[in-house]
Short mmCIF file of C-alpha atoms and ligand atoms in Angstrom, two decimals:
data_model
loop_
_atom_site.label_atom_id
_atom_site.label_comp_id
_atom_site.label_asym_id
_atom_site.label_seq_id
_atom_site.Cartn_x
_atom_site.Cartn_y
_atom_site.Cartn_z
CA VAL A 9 -0.08 0.07 -0.22
CA LEU A 10 3.29 2.46 1.04
CA LEU A 11 4.73 1.81 -2.44
CA GLU A 12 1.61 2.38 -4.28
CA LEU A 13 0.95 5.92 -1.76
CA ASN A 14 4.39 6.91 -2.93
CA ARG A 15 4.09 6.34 -6.75
CA ASP A 16 0.48 8.14 -6.36
CA HIS A 17 0.79 10.47 -4.13
CA PHE A 18 2.47 13.84 -4.14
CA VAL A 19 3.94 16.60 -2.47
CA MET A 20 4.48 20.32 -3.57
CA SER A 21 7.27 22.63 -1.77
CA VAL A 22 8.42 25.77 -2.74
CA GLU A 23 11.58 28.06 -1.74
CA VAL A 24 10.73 31.66 -1.50
CA SER A 25 14.15 33.92 -2.10
CA ALA A 26 14.86 37.52 -2.87
CA THR A 27 15.61 36.45 -5.89
CA ASP A 28 13.09 33.41 -7.03
CA ILE A 29 11.08 31.03 -6.11
CA ARG A 30 12.40 26.92 -6.53
CA ALA A 31 8.91 24.52 -6.19
CA ILE A 32 9.28 20.79 -6.57
CA VAL A 33 7.68 17.90 -6.32
CA ALA A 34 8.14 15.50 -4.21
CA ASP A 35 7.16 11.62 -4.16
CA PHE A 36 6.39 10.59 -0.44
CA SER A 37 9.48 8.75 -0.91
CA GLY A 38 11.20 12.08 -1.31
CA ALA A 39 11.98 11.44 -5.12
CA GLN A 40 11.24 14.43 -6.93
CA VAL A 41 9.52 13.83 -9.43
CA ALA A 42 9.55 17.80 -11.14
CA HIS A 43 10.39 21.07 -10.55
CA THR A 44 10.25 24.70 -12.02
CA SER A 45 11.57 28.14 -10.85
CA VAL A 46 10.17 31.15 -11.68
CA PRO A 47 12.61 34.51 -11.66
CA THR A 48 11.47 37.27 -8.88
CA ARG A 49 12.56 40.19 -10.54
CA GLY A 50 12.89 42.50 -7.36
CA ALA A 51 9.54 41.28 -6.07
CA LYS A 52 8.63 42.05 -2.91
CA GLY A 53 5.74 41.76 0.17
CA TYR A 54 2.34 40.23 -2.09
CA GLN A 55 3.82 40.94 -4.95
CA LEU A 56 5.66 37.98 -4.34
CA ILE A 57 3.06 36.19 -3.16
CA GLU A 58 1.62 36.56 -6.85
CA HIS A 59 5.01 34.68 -7.42
CA VAL A 60 4.62 31.89 -5.10
CA PHE A 61 1.00 30.80 -6.56
CA GLU A 62 2.56 30.59 -9.87
CA ALA A 63 5.17 28.61 -9.33
CA LEU A 64 3.00 26.24 -7.12
CA ALA A 65 0.55 26.35 -10.51
CA ARG A 66 3.49 25.43 -12.59
CA ALA A 67 4.55 22.71 -10.47
CA ARG A 68 0.76 21.04 -10.15
CA SER A 69 0.09 21.56 -14.14
CA LEU A 70 4.04 19.26 -14.84
CA LEU A 71 1.72 16.32 -13.11
CA THR A 72 -0.01 14.27 -15.27
CA SER A 73 -2.51 13.78 -12.02
CA PRO A 74 -2.85 17.12 -10.36
CA SER A 75 -5.25 15.69 -8.01
CA ALA A 76 -2.71 13.06 -6.39
CA VAL A 77 -0.83 16.42 -4.23
CA MET A 78 -1.47 15.76 -0.88
CA GLY A 79 -0.28 19.18 0.74
CA ILE A 80 2.24 22.04 0.27
CA GLY A 81 5.31 23.00 1.84
CA ILE A 82 6.81 26.72 1.58
CA ALA A 83 10.30 27.54 3.11
CA THR A 84 11.15 31.00 3.34
CA PRO A 85 13.35 33.60 4.86
CA GLY A 86 12.98 35.21 8.04
CA LEU A 87 11.01 34.38 11.39
CA VAL A 88 7.99 32.26 10.81
CA ASP A 89 5.85 30.52 13.32
CA ASP A 90 5.32 27.17 11.88
CA GLU A 91 2.05 26.88 14.11
CA ALA A 92 0.02 29.77 13.22
CA GLY A 93 1.59 29.64 8.97
CA ILE A 94 2.23 33.54 9.62
CA VAL A 95 5.77 34.82 8.61
CA ARG A 96 6.20 37.71 11.33
CA ASP A 97 9.17 39.39 9.93
CA ALA A 98 10.73 38.62 6.86
CA ASP A 99 13.00 42.56 6.17
CA THR A 100 14.40 40.83 3.27
CA ILE A 101 11.14 39.98 1.37
CA GLU A 102 9.14 42.94 3.04
CA TRP A 103 6.82 39.66 4.45
CA VAL A 104 5.66 41.16 8.09
CA ASP A 105 3.23 39.25 9.89
CA VAL A 106 1.80 37.88 6.50
CA PRO A 107 -0.48 35.09 7.26
CA LEU A 108 0.80 32.81 4.04
CA ARG A 109 -0.40 29.29 5.18
CA ALA A 110 -4.07 31.07 5.59
CA ILE A 111 -3.35 32.49 1.84
CA VAL A 112 -1.94 29.74 0.13
CA GLU A 113 -4.64 27.32 1.68
CA GLU A 114 -7.39 29.38 0.25
CA ARG A 115 -6.07 29.58 -3.04
CA PHE A 116 -4.78 25.27 -3.61
CA ARG A 117 -6.83 23.95 -1.28
CA LEU A 118 -4.51 22.17 0.37
CA PRO A 119 -2.69 21.69 3.71
CA THR A 120 -0.38 24.33 3.91
CA HIS A 121 3.05 24.19 6.49
CA VAL A 122 5.29 27.04 6.02
CA GLU A 123 8.67 26.60 7.78
CA ASN A 124 12.20 29.14 7.78
CA ASN A 125 14.73 28.06 5.20
CA ALA A 126 17.02 27.17 7.45
CA ASN A 127 14.92 24.82 9.25
CA ALA A 128 13.35 23.43 6.39
CA ALA A 129 17.24 22.78 5.09
CA VAL A 130 18.28 21.03 8.09
CA VAL A 131 14.89 18.38 8.37
CA GLY A 132 15.80 18.10 4.10
CA GLU A 133 19.65 17.40 4.52
CA CYS A 134 18.30 14.74 7.85
CA ARG A 135 15.72 13.14 6.19
CA TYR A 136 17.43 12.75 2.82
CA GLY A 137 20.86 14.45 3.06
CA ALA A 138 24.60 15.31 4.52
CA ALA A 139 22.74 14.09 7.71
CA ARG A 140 21.14 11.14 7.55
CA GLY A 141 21.26 9.42 11.05
CA ALA A 142 22.44 12.37 12.88
CA ARG A 143 21.13 13.76 16.50
CA ASN A 144 22.40 16.66 16.89
CA VAL A 145 23.03 18.86 13.64
CA MET A 146 22.93 22.57 12.75
CA TYR A 147 22.85 23.47 8.73
CA VAL A 148 23.97 26.85 8.27
CA ASN A 149 22.92 29.11 5.33
CA LEU A 150 24.79 31.43 4.11
CA GLY A 151 22.96 33.58 1.38
CA VAL A 152 21.82 37.28 1.66
CA GLY A 153 20.93 36.55 4.81
CA VAL A 154 22.59 34.21 7.75
CA GLY A 155 20.11 31.73 9.30
CA ALA A 156 20.24 28.42 11.10
CA GLY A 157 18.66 25.19 11.72
CA ILE A 158 18.74 23.42 14.57
CA VAL A 159 18.04 19.70 15.71
CA ILE A 160 18.80 18.55 18.50
CA ASP A 161 18.49 15.43 19.73
CA GLY A 162 17.17 14.37 16.41
CA SER A 163 14.07 16.74 16.57
CA LEU A 164 13.59 20.50 15.27
CA TYR A 165 14.98 23.02 17.82
CA ARG A 166 12.29 25.93 17.08
CA GLY A 167 12.88 27.94 20.60
CA SER A 168 10.15 29.49 22.84
CA SER A 169 8.78 31.81 20.57
CA LYS A 170 9.90 30.19 17.10
CA MET A 171 12.70 32.03 16.92
CA ALA A 172 15.70 30.24 17.75
CA GLY A 173 18.00 30.15 14.73
CA GLU A 174 18.80 33.63 13.41
CA LEU A 175 22.99 33.26 13.55
CA GLY A 176 23.08 35.84 11.42
CA HIS A 177 22.63 37.82 14.60
CA LEU A 178 25.08 36.43 16.33
CA ILE A 179 27.40 39.57 17.12
CA VAL A 180 31.13 38.43 15.91
CA ASP A 181 32.90 41.89 15.75
CA PRO A 182 31.46 44.20 18.24
CA ASP A 183 33.24 47.42 16.35
CA GLY A 184 31.82 45.71 13.15
CA PRO A 185 29.18 47.43 10.80
CA GLN A 186 25.85 48.22 11.66
CA CYS A 187 22.89 45.13 10.65
CA HIS A 188 19.79 46.17 9.74
CA CYS A 189 18.84 44.09 12.37
CA GLY A 190 19.64 47.82 14.37
CA HIS A 191 22.90 46.34 16.09
CA TYR A 192 26.74 46.43 15.49
CA GLY A 193 28.86 43.37 14.06
CA CYS A 194 26.25 40.66 13.27
CA LEU A 195 27.24 37.92 11.52
CA GLU A 196 24.60 38.52 8.78
CA ALA A 197 26.13 42.87 7.85
CA LEU A 198 29.35 41.28 7.36
CA VAL A 199 29.18 38.11 5.67
CA GLY A 200 25.69 37.88 3.90
CA THR A 201 26.68 38.36 0.13
CA ASP A 202 25.62 41.74 0.00
CA ALA A 203 27.96 42.83 2.35
CA LEU A 204 30.76 40.62 0.99
CA ALA A 205 29.84 42.30 -2.64
CA ALA A 206 30.09 46.48 -0.97
CA ARG A 207 33.45 45.21 0.32
CA ALA A 208 35.13 43.85 -3.07
CA ARG A 209 33.03 46.79 -5.04
CA GLU A 210 34.97 48.54 -2.21
CA ARG A 211 39.17 47.50 -2.33
CA LEU A 212 37.92 47.21 -6.19
CA VAL A 213 37.01 50.73 -6.21
CA ALA A 214 40.67 51.67 -3.68
CA ALA A 215 42.28 49.48 -6.67
CA GLY A 216 41.72 52.20 -9.43
CA GLY A 217 38.41 49.95 -11.06
CA PRO A 218 35.75 51.84 -12.14
CA PRO A 219 32.54 52.85 -9.02
CA GLY A 220 29.97 51.64 -10.67
CA ALA A 221 31.19 48.60 -11.51
CA PRO A 222 28.39 45.32 -11.01
CA VAL A 223 30.41 42.95 -8.55
CA ASP A 224 28.50 40.40 -6.95
CA LEU A 225 29.00 36.67 -5.44
CA ASP A 226 30.12 35.26 -8.99
CA THR A 227 32.34 38.53 -9.86
CA ILE A 228 34.44 37.02 -6.04
CA THR A 229 34.41 33.35 -7.60
CA ARG A 230 36.11 34.54 -11.08
CA ALA A 231 38.48 36.67 -8.90
CA LEU A 232 39.26 33.61 -6.27
CA ALA A 233 39.42 31.28 -9.18
CA ALA A 234 42.15 33.66 -11.03
CA GLY A 235 44.11 33.64 -7.30
CA ASP A 236 42.98 37.78 -6.75
CA ALA A 237 45.01 38.65 -3.57
CA GLY A 238 41.92 40.48 -3.30
CA ALA A 239 39.33 37.99 -3.22
CA VAL A 240 41.25 35.67 -1.10
CA GLY A 241 41.81 38.44 1.88
CA LEU A 242 38.39 38.62 1.56
CA CYS A 243 37.06 34.58 1.79
CA GLN A 244 39.42 34.38 4.48
CA ASN A 245 37.78 37.52 6.64
CA ALA A 246 34.99 35.29 6.19
CA GLY A 247 35.81 32.24 7.07
CA VAL A 248 37.58 33.90 10.83
CA TRP A 249 33.88 35.65 11.39
CA ILE A 250 32.22 32.71 10.87
CA GLY A 251 34.35 30.67 12.69
CA VAL A 252 33.88 33.09 15.87
CA ALA A 253 30.09 31.84 14.91
CA LEU A 254 30.68 28.73 14.46
CA ALA A 255 32.78 28.19 17.10
CA GLY A 256 30.51 29.81 19.98
CA VAL A 257 27.45 27.23 19.03
CA ILE A 258 29.64 24.31 19.34
CA ASP A 259 31.03 25.00 22.42
CA LEU A 260 27.33 25.68 23.29
CA ILE A 261 25.56 22.42 21.76
CA ASN A 262 28.35 20.31 20.92
CA PRO A 263 26.99 19.01 17.23
CA GLU A 264 27.53 16.19 15.21
CA LEU A 265 27.58 17.69 11.92
CA ILE A 266 27.61 21.67 10.84
CA VAL A 267 26.01 21.51 7.41
CA LEU A 268 27.31 24.88 5.58
CA GLY A 269 25.11 25.61 2.66
CA GLY A 270 23.80 28.73 0.80
CA PRO A 271 24.46 30.79 -2.25
CA THR A 272 28.09 31.73 -0.69
CA THR A 273 29.65 28.54 -0.27
CA ARG A 274 30.24 28.92 -4.06
CA LEU A 275 33.35 30.38 -2.79
CA GLY A 276 34.51 27.04 -2.29
CA PRO A 277 37.49 24.92 -0.75
CA PRO A 278 38.73 28.59 0.00
CA LEU A 279 36.19 29.65 2.08
CA PHE A 280 35.63 26.12 4.30
CA ASP A 281 39.12 26.07 4.40
CA ALA A 282 39.28 29.45 6.44
CA VAL A 283 36.17 28.11 8.06
CA ARG A 284 38.17 25.39 8.98
CA ARG A 285 41.38 27.10 10.30
CA ALA A 286 39.28 29.80 12.18
CA LEU A 287 37.97 27.39 14.59
CA GLU A 288 41.26 26.05 15.78
CA GLY A 289 41.81 27.72 18.71
CA ARG A 290 38.93 29.36 19.04
CA ALA A 291 36.09 26.68 19.87
CA LEU A 292 37.24 23.85 23.08
CA ALA A 293 39.42 21.00 21.29
CA LEU A 294 36.91 18.19 22.72
CA PRO A 295 33.81 19.52 21.25
CA LEU A 296 35.42 20.73 18.12
CA ALA A 297 37.51 16.96 17.46
CA GLY A 298 33.50 15.79 17.82
CA VAL A 299 31.99 18.12 15.30
CA ARG A 300 32.41 17.12 10.97
CA ILE A 301 31.63 20.31 8.74
CA VAL A 302 29.99 19.38 5.12
CA ALA A 303 28.39 20.46 2.40
CA PRO A 304 25.04 20.04 1.95
CA GLU A 305 24.18 16.46 0.02
CA LEU A 306 20.89 17.89 -1.78
CA GLY A 307 22.89 20.94 -2.77
CA GLY A 308 20.04 23.47 -3.47
CA ASP A 309 16.89 21.59 -2.91
CA SER A 310 17.92 21.09 0.83
CA ALA A 311 15.01 23.46 1.85
CA ALA A 312 12.30 22.01 -0.97
CA LEU A 313 12.64 18.84 -0.22
CA GLY A 314 12.61 19.77 3.93
CA ALA A 315 9.08 21.87 3.07
CA ALA A 316 7.79 19.20 1.24
CA VAL A 317 8.73 17.10 4.43
CA LEU A 318 7.18 19.15 6.25
CA GLY A 319 4.33 19.55 4.25
CA LEU A 320 3.65 15.64 4.51
CA ASP A 321 3.34 15.80 7.82
CA ARG A 322 0.84 18.43 7.77
CA ALA A 323 -1.29 16.83 4.97
CA TRP A 324 -0.91 13.28 7.47
CA MET A 325 -2.15 15.31 10.21
CA VAL A 326 -5.12 16.82 8.47
CA GLU A 327 -5.81 13.59 7.13
CA GLU A 328 -6.07 11.94 10.30
CA ARG A 329 -8.15 14.16 12.31
CA SER A 330 -10.56 14.45 9.56
ZN1 ZN B 423 21.24 42.02 13.04
#
C-alpha cells in the first residue's frame, strides 16, 4: 500500500528567496518528480506571493494527475511561526505578519506548512541528505541572510517563541558595521552576500577600478579562481567571522555535524578552509574534535525537500483529524 502511495501521491513545495522561487514536486519517498522555478525580479511583499502562486501552479501543471497532490510545503526566509503558519518578519522580502498558510490554503485547497528556510533545510538534509542518522545537527544558510536550522536529539529546535536559529545576528565584531536589525557587527552584516559584494566593490574602487562596476558573488568567485589576493583576503576574513560564530555554537550545543549551505558556499574550498582554520583555537578542542563540517548533499534543494517533508506531515495530520 505504501508503495502505491509513493508512486501515486505527491507533495509540492517551494523555497522562497529574494531572487527566485524554486518549486518541486516530490513523491512520498522524497524522490523529485518535477521541478521548476520562477524569477522574482525583485518582487517583494504581496507581489511576491503572486510569484509563489505561479510557482505552485506551474509545478502542479507538470503532473499528469494534479489531484494526486496531498499537501504543500513552503520554506521562506525570516522569522516564521510554523504553528500559526504566519511569516512574522522577513525584512529582505518585506513580509511582516503575513498569514501565508491561510493565503496558500485558500488558493490551493491543500494542507500547507510554512517553515523558515534554514529549518526546512536541516529537515531535508536529516531526512535525505548529509545528515542522515545524525542526532545533533546545524544547517547554516549563507546567503543574503544568514540563518541556521538546529536539530537537537533528533528534533528540530524552534525555541520558545519560534525564533531560534538567528545565527546571522550573533555579534562577532562589536566594532563592526551596522546590521539591518539595528545592532552592530552581526555575522550577517559581515558575511551576507550583500556585505561581501559591498566590500569587494570597495576594494575594486580602492585599486583604481570604476566605481559603478557591478560586483556580486560570481565576481568574487571568478576573482578567487584567478588567485586574486583581494578576493582571497575577503574569503579569509569571512571565514574568520563565520568561524567565530560557529566556535560559539560548537561549544554551546556540541553538534556532531554542521552543514554549510547557501549561495556563499559557491566560494568553495577557500571559504571552507578559512572556516576550519578559524575554528582552531576558538572552539574548545574536545567538542571541535567531535564535529564534522560538510557541504549539503541535496545541493540547492535542501530547503525545498525539507519543506516537502513538513508539508507531507501536515497533510497526514489534517487527514487524521478529518
Ligand atoms: Zn543583526
